[in-house]
JSON list of C-alpha atoms in Angstrom, two decimals:
[
{"chain": "T", "resi": 620, "resn": "UNK", "atom": "CA", "xyz": [-110.46, -155.47, 19.35]},
{"chain": "T", "resi": 621, "resn": "UNK", "atom": "CA", "xyz": [-109.74, -157.41, 22.50]},
{"chain": "T", "resi": 622, "resn": "UNK", "atom": "CA", "xyz": [-107.58, -155.62, 25.00]},
{"chain": "T", "resi": 623, "resn": "UNK", "atom": "CA", "xyz": [-103.85, -156.24, 25.19]},
{"chain": "T", "resi": 624, "resn": "UNK", "atom": "CA", "xyz": [-102.80, -159.46, 26.87]},
{"chain": "T", "resi": 625, "resn": "UNK", "atom": "CA", "xyz": [-101.26, -159.29, 30.33]},
{"chain": "T", "resi": 626, "resn": "UNK", "atom": "CA", "xyz": [-97.71, -160.55, 30.88]},
{"chain": "T", "resi": 627, "resn": "UNK", "atom": "CA", "xyz": [-98.63, -164.09, 31.96]},
{"chain": "T", "resi": 628, "resn": "UNK", "atom": "CA", "xyz": [-101.42, -164.30, 29.38]},
{"chain": "T", "resi": 629, "resn": "UNK", "atom": "CA", "xyz": [-98.92, -163.35, 26.69]},
{"chain": "T", "resi": 630, "resn": "UNK", "atom": "CA", "xyz": [-96.42, -165.94, 27.97]},
{"chain": "T", "resi": 631, "resn": "UNK", "atom": "CA", "xyz": [-99.07, -168.67, 27.83]},
{"chain": "T", "resi": 632, "resn": "UNK", "atom": "CA", "xyz": [-100.39, -167.57, 24.43]},
{"chain": "T", "resi": 633, "resn": "UNK", "atom": "CA", "xyz": [-96.84, -167.54, 23.06]},
{"chain": "T", "resi": 634, "resn": "UNK", "atom": "CA", "xyz": [-96.61, -171.27, 23.81]},
{"chain": "T", "resi": 635, "resn": "UNK", "atom": "CA", "xyz": [-100.00, -171.95, 22.26]},
{"chain": "T", "resi": 636, "resn": "UNK", "atom": "CA", "xyz": [-99.05, -169.99, 19.13]},
{"chain": "T", "resi": 637, "resn": "UNK", "atom": "CA", "xyz": [-95.60, -171.58, 18.85]},
{"chain": "T", "resi": 638, "resn": "UNK", "atom": "CA", "xyz": [-96.83, -175.13, 19.27]},
{"chain": "T", "resi": 639, "resn": "UNK", "atom": "CA", "xyz": [-99.71, -174.54, 16.85]},
{"chain": "T", "resi": 640, "resn": "UNK", "atom": "CA", "xyz": [-101.68, -177.52, 18.14]},
{"chain": "T", "resi": 641, "resn": "UNK", "atom": "CA", "xyz": [-104.17, -178.24, 20.91]},
{"chain": "T", "resi": 642, "resn": "UNK", "atom": "CA", "xyz": [-102.40, -178.07, 24.30]},
{"chain": "T", "resi": 643, "resn": "UNK", "atom": "CA", "xyz": [-103.28, -178.99, 27.87]},
{"chain": "T", "resi": 644, "resn": "UNK", "atom": "CA", "xyz": [-102.74, -176.96, 31.01]},
{"chain": "T", "resi": 645, "resn": "UNK", "atom": "CA", "xyz": [-100.22, -179.63, 32.11]},
{"chain": "T", "resi": 646, "resn": "UNK", "atom": "CA", "xyz": [-98.12, -179.16, 28.94]},
{"chain": "T", "resi": 647, "resn": "UNK", "atom": "CA", "xyz": [-98.03, -175.40, 29.35]},
{"chain": "T", "resi": 648, "resn": "UNK", "atom": "CA", "xyz": [-97.27, -175.75, 33.06]},
{"chain": "T", "resi": 649, "resn": "UNK", "atom": "CA", "xyz": [-94.34, -178.10, 32.47]},
{"chain": "T", "resi": 650, "resn": "UNK", "atom": "CA", "xyz": [-92.88, -175.76, 29.87]},
{"chain": "T", "resi": 651, "resn": "UNK", "atom": "CA", "xyz": [-93.29, -172.68, 32.07]},
{"chain": "T", "resi": 652, "resn": "UNK", "atom": "CA", "xyz": [-91.74, -174.47, 35.05]},
{"chain": "T", "resi": 653, "resn": "UNK", "atom": "CA", "xyz": [-88.46, -174.65, 33.12]},
{"chain": "T", "resi": 654, "resn": "UNK", "atom": "CA", "xyz": [-88.25, -170.85, 33.52]},
{"chain": "T", "resi": 655, "resn": "UNK", "atom": "CA", "xyz": [-90.12, -170.07, 36.74]},
{"chain": "T", "resi": 656, "resn": "UNK", "atom": "CA", "xyz": [-91.95, -171.50, 39.69]},
{"chain": "T", "resi": 657, "resn": "UNK", "atom": "CA", "xyz": [-95.64, -171.51, 38.89]},
{"chain": "T", "resi": 658, "resn": "UNK", "atom": "CA", "xyz": [-98.65, -173.44, 40.18]},
{"chain": "T", "resi": 659, "resn": "UNK", "atom": "CA", "xyz": [-100.94, -175.63, 38.10]},
{"chain": "T", "resi": 660, "resn": "UNK", "atom": "CA", "xyz": [-103.95, -173.65, 39.30]},
{"chain": "T", "resi": 661, "resn": "UNK", "atom": "CA", "xyz": [-102.37, -170.40, 38.11]},
{"chain": "T", "resi": 662, "resn": "UNK", "atom": "CA", "xyz": [-101.87, -171.74, 34.58]},
{"chain": "T", "resi": 663, "resn": "UNK", "atom": "CA", "xyz": [-105.36, -173.26, 34.62]},
{"chain": "T", "resi": 664, "resn": "UNK", "atom": "CA", "xyz": [-106.87, -169.90, 35.64]},
{"chain": "T", "resi": 665, "resn": "UNK", "atom": "CA", "xyz": [-104.93, -168.03, 32.94]},
{"chain": "T", "resi": 666, "resn": "UNK", "atom": "CA", "xyz": [-106.02, -170.48, 30.27]},
{"chain": "T", "resi": 667, "resn": "UNK", "atom": "CA", "xyz": [-109.62, -170.29, 31.45]},
{"chain": "T", "resi": 668, "resn": "UNK", "atom": "CA", "xyz": [-109.40, -166.48, 31.32]},
{"chain": "T", "resi": 669, "resn": "UNK", "atom": "CA", "xyz": [-107.99, -166.68, 27.79]},
{"chain": "T", "resi": 670, "resn": "UNK", "atom": "CA", "xyz": [-110.93, -168.90, 26.86]},
{"chain": "T", "resi": 671, "resn": "UNK", "atom": "CA", "xyz": [-113.43, -166.50, 28.41]},
{"chain": "T", "resi": 672, "resn": "UNK", "atom": "CA", "xyz": [-111.82, -163.60, 26.51]},
{"chain": "T", "resi": 673, "resn": "UNK", "atom": "CA", "xyz": [-112.01, -165.47, 23.22]},
{"chain": "T", "resi": 674, "resn": "UNK", "atom": "CA", "xyz": [-108.29, -165.99, 22.63]},
{"chain": "T", "resi": 675, "resn": "UNK", "atom": "CA", "xyz": [-108.49, -169.79, 22.77]},
{"chain": "T", "resi": 676, "resn": "UNK", "atom": "CA", "xyz": [-111.18, -172.39, 22.26]},
{"chain": "T", "resi": 677, "resn": "UNK", "atom": "CA", "xyz": [-111.20, -175.60, 24.23]},
{"chain": "T", "resi": 678, "resn": "UNK", "atom": "CA", "xyz": [-112.41, -179.13, 23.81]},
{"chain": "T", "resi": 679, "resn": "UNK", "atom": "CA", "xyz": [-112.83, -181.80, 26.46]},
{"chain": "T", "resi": 680, "resn": "UNK", "atom": "CA", "xyz": [-110.21, -184.56, 26.30]},
{"chain": "T", "resi": 681, "resn": "UNK", "atom": "CA", "xyz": [-110.87, -187.07, 29.06]},
{"chain": "T", "resi": 682, "resn": "UNK", "atom": "CA", "xyz": [-110.76, -185.19, 32.34]},
{"chain": "T", "resi": 683, "resn": "UNK", "atom": "CA", "xyz": [-108.91, -182.21, 30.89]},
{"chain": "T", "resi": 684, "resn": "UNK", "atom": "CA", "xyz": [-109.32, -179.57, 28.21]},
{"chain": "T", "resi": 685, "resn": "UNK", "atom": "CA", "xyz": [-107.21, -179.08, 25.11]},
{"chain": "T", "resi": 686, "resn": "UNK", "atom": "CA", "xyz": [-106.81, -175.43, 24.16]},
{"chain": "T", "resi": 687, "resn": "UNK", "atom": "CA", "xyz": [-106.28, -174.08, 20.64]},
{"chain": "T", "resi": 688, "resn": "UNK", "atom": "CA", "xyz": [-105.54, -170.50, 19.59]},
{"chain": "T", "resi": 689, "resn": "UNK", "atom": "CA", "xyz": [-108.42, -168.74, 17.86]},
{"chain": "T", "resi": 690, "resn": "UNK", "atom": "CA", "xyz": [-106.12, -166.45, 15.83]},
{"chain": "T", "resi": 691, "resn": "UNK", "atom": "CA", "xyz": [-102.42, -166.00, 15.12]},
{"chain": "T", "resi": 692, "resn": "UNK", "atom": "CA", "xyz": [-99.77, -163.92, 16.85]},
{"chain": "T", "resi": 693, "resn": "UNK", "atom": "CA", "xyz": [-99.58, -161.83, 13.66]},
{"chain": "T", "resi": 694, "resn": "UNK", "atom": "CA", "xyz": [-103.32, -161.10, 13.80]},
{"chain": "T", "resi": 695, "resn": "UNK", "atom": "CA", "xyz": [-103.00, -160.12, 17.48]},
{"chain": "T", "resi": 696, "resn": "UNK", "atom": "CA", "xyz": [-100.08, -157.78, 16.71]},
{"chain": "T", "resi": 697, "resn": "UNK", "atom": "CA", "xyz": [-101.94, -156.25, 13.79]},
{"chain": "T", "resi": 698, "resn": "UNK", "atom": "CA", "xyz": [-105.01, -155.63, 15.94]},
{"chain": "T", "resi": 699, "resn": "UNK", "atom": "CA", "xyz": [-102.89, -153.89, 18.58]},
{"chain": "T", "resi": 700, "resn": "UNK", "atom": "CA", "xyz": [-101.25, -151.69, 15.94]},
{"chain": "T", "resi": 701, "resn": "UNK", "atom": "CA", "xyz": [-104.61, -150.85, 14.39]},
{"chain": "T", "resi": 702, "resn": "UNK", "atom": "CA", "xyz": [-106.10, -149.99, 17.78]},
{"chain": "T", "resi": 703, "resn": "UNK", "atom": "CA", "xyz": [-103.20, -147.67, 18.65]},
{"chain": "T", "resi": 704, "resn": "UNK", "atom": "CA", "xyz": [-103.27, -146.05, 15.22]},
{"chain": "T", "resi": 705, "resn": "UNK", "atom": "CA", "xyz": [-107.03, -145.51, 15.24]},
{"chain": "T", "resi": 706, "resn": "UNK", "atom": "CA", "xyz": [-106.82, -143.72, 18.60]},
{"chain": "T", "resi": 707, "resn": "UNK", "atom": "CA", "xyz": [-104.50, -141.04, 17.22]},
{"chain": "T", "resi": 708, "resn": "UNK", "atom": "CA", "xyz": [-105.90, -137.58, 16.54]},
{"chain": "T", "resi": 709, "resn": "UNK", "atom": "CA", "xyz": [-103.64, -137.47, 13.46]},
{"chain": "T", "resi": 710, "resn": "UNK", "atom": "CA", "xyz": [-103.28, -141.02, 12.09]},
{"chain": "T", "resi": 711, "resn": "UNK", "atom": "CA", "xyz": [-101.01, -139.98, 9.20]},
{"chain": "T", "resi": 712, "resn": "UNK", "atom": "CA", "xyz": [-98.57, -138.27, 11.57]},
{"chain": "T", "resi": 713, "resn": "UNK", "atom": "CA", "xyz": [-98.67, -141.31, 13.85]},
{"chain": "T", "resi": 714, "resn": "UNK", "atom": "CA", "xyz": [-97.72, -143.53, 10.92]},
{"chain": "T", "resi": 715, "resn": "UNK", "atom": "CA", "xyz": [-94.85, -141.24, 9.94]},
{"chain": "T", "resi": 716, "resn": "UNK", "atom": "CA", "xyz": [-93.56, -141.30, 13.52]},
{"chain": "T", "resi": 717, "resn": "UNK", "atom": "CA", "xyz": [-93.97, -145.09, 13.69]},
{"chain": "T", "resi": 718, "resn": "UNK", "atom": "CA", "xyz": [-92.10, -145.60, 10.41]},
{"chain": "T", "resi": 719, "resn": "UNK", "atom": "CA", "xyz": [-89.32, -143.37, 11.74]},
{"chain": "T", "resi": 720, "resn": "UNK", "atom": "CA", "xyz": [-88.85, -145.75, 14.68]},
{"chain": "T", "resi": 721, "resn": "UNK", "atom": "CA", "xyz": [-88.48, -148.81, 12.47]},
{"chain": "T", "resi": 722, "resn": "UNK", "atom": "CA", "xyz": [-85.21, -150.65, 11.95]},
{"chain": "T", "resi": 723, "resn": "UNK", "atom": "CA", "xyz": [-83.94, -151.31, 8.43]},
{"chain": "T", "resi": 724, "resn": "UNK", "atom": "CA", "xyz": [-85.24, -154.87, 8.65]},
{"chain": "T", "resi": 725, "resn": "UNK", "atom": "CA", "xyz": [-88.68, -153.67, 9.74]},
{"chain": "T", "resi": 726, "resn": "UNK", "atom": "CA", "xyz": [-88.81, -151.15, 6.89]},
{"chain": "T", "resi": 727, "resn": "UNK", "atom": "CA", "xyz": [-87.93, -153.91, 4.43]},
{"chain": "T", "resi": 728, "resn": "UNK", "atom": "CA", "xyz": [-90.70, -156.11, 5.91]},
{"chain": "T", "resi": 729, "resn": "UNK", "atom": "CA", "xyz": [-93.08, -153.14, 5.49]},
{"chain": "T", "resi": 730, "resn": "UNK", "atom": "CA", "xyz": [-92.05, -152.74, 1.84]},
{"chain": "T", "resi": 731, "resn": "UNK", "atom": "CA", "xyz": [-92.65, -156.46, 1.28]},
{"chain": "T", "resi": 732, "resn": "UNK", "atom": "CA", "xyz": [-96.08, -156.23, 2.94]},
{"chain": "T", "resi": 733, "resn": "UNK", "atom": "CA", "xyz": [-97.05, -153.23, 0.82]},
{"chain": "T", "resi": 734, "resn": "UNK", "atom": "CA", "xyz": [-96.06, -155.10, -2.35]},
{"chain": "T", "resi": 735, "resn": "UNK", "atom": "CA", "xyz": [-98.35, -157.95, -1.29]},
{"chain": "T", "resi": 736, "resn": "UNK", "atom": "CA", "xyz": [-101.40, -155.79, -0.53]},
{"chain": "T", "resi": 737, "resn": "UNK", "atom": "CA", "xyz": [-100.86, -152.93, -3.02]},
{"chain": "T", "resi": 738, "resn": "UNK", "atom": "CA", "xyz": [-102.84, -154.58, -5.83]},
{"chain": "T", "resi": 739, "resn": "UNK", "atom": "CA", "xyz": [-105.92, -154.61, -3.56]},
{"chain": "T", "resi": 740, "resn": "UNK", "atom": "CA", "xyz": [-105.69, -150.91, -2.62]},
{"chain": "T", "resi": 741, "resn": "UNK", "atom": "CA", "xyz": [-107.79, -148.45, -4.62]},
{"chain": "T", "resi": 742, "resn": "UNK", "atom": "CA", "xyz": [-105.93, -145.53, -6.17]},
{"chain": "T", "resi": 743, "resn": "UNK", "atom": "CA", "xyz": [-105.87, -142.52, -3.78]},
{"chain": "T", "resi": 744, "resn": "UNK", "atom": "CA", "xyz": [-108.06, -140.48, -6.13]},
{"chain": "T", "resi": 745, "resn": "UNK", "atom": "CA", "xyz": [-110.63, -143.30, -6.13]},
{"chain": "T", "resi": 746, "resn": "UNK", "atom": "CA", "xyz": [-110.86, -143.62, -2.36]},
{"chain": "T", "resi": 747, "resn": "UNK", "atom": "CA", "xyz": [-110.74, -139.97, -1.27]},
{"chain": "T", "resi": 748, "resn": "UNK", "atom": "CA", "xyz": [-110.19, -136.77, -3.20]},
{"chain": "T", "resi": 749, "resn": "UNK", "atom": "CA", "xyz": [-107.98, -135.39, -0.37]},
{"chain": "T", "resi": 750, "resn": "UNK", "atom": "CA", "xyz": [-105.94, -138.58, 0.24]},
{"chain": "T", "resi": 751, "resn": "UNK", "atom": "CA", "xyz": [-102.66, -136.85, -0.56]},
{"chain": "T", "resi": 752, "resn": "UNK", "atom": "CA", "xyz": [-103.40, -134.01, 1.87]},
{"chain": "T", "resi": 753, "resn": "UNK", "atom": "CA", "xyz": [-103.26, -136.22, 4.96]},
{"chain": "T", "resi": 754, "resn": "UNK", "atom": "CA", "xyz": [-99.83, -137.52, 3.99]},
{"chain": "T", "resi": 755, "resn": "UNK", "atom": "CA", "xyz": [-98.61, -133.96, 3.28]},
{"chain": "T", "resi": 756, "resn": "UNK", "atom": "CA", "xyz": [-99.77, -132.80, 6.71]},
{"chain": "T", "resi": 757, "resn": "UNK", "atom": "CA", "xyz": [-97.89, -135.66, 8.35]},
{"chain": "T", "resi": 758, "resn": "UNK", "atom": "CA", "xyz": [-94.62, -135.23, 6.49]},
{"chain": "T", "resi": 759, "resn": "UNK", "atom": "CA", "xyz": [-91.65, -134.06, 8.58]},
{"chain": "T", "resi": 760, "resn": "UNK", "atom": "CA", "xyz": [-91.02, -131.23, 6.09]},
{"chain": "T", "resi": 761, "resn": "UNK", "atom": "CA", "xyz": [-94.41, -129.70, 6.82]},
{"chain": "T", "resi": 762, "resn": "UNK", "atom": "CA", "xyz": [-93.44, -128.98, 10.43]},
{"chain": "T", "resi": 763, "resn": "UNK", "atom": "CA", "xyz": [-96.70, -130.41, 11.77]}
]
């Protein structure tokens, strides 16, 4: 997974994701200048860095490049969550803690997502004989 975007990289990528079309440095610059003072060369460098890191692809358009996102904001967020989760020494407990931090709206979105992907999940007994044990260890009642 690519590393987390820096603040300015995230700001630039947010525009690219929102517009969902090829964009130029000039377009991003003009939009950013509505909020802050920023130089053309700074935006150009950030977009070049995003290209080098694989977040955007670019095509020549006259004397400029047009940049397009390689993946979606949702895919980026999912990759960050997966990276954080996979680094835990107790992934089940990390999930329980994460779910405990969720708002009611987020929990409803999680329920909706589970309904979408549930048909593709194997039954716990098919995937691992001890699948229920990890969840038991992570439950708040277990004290672990």
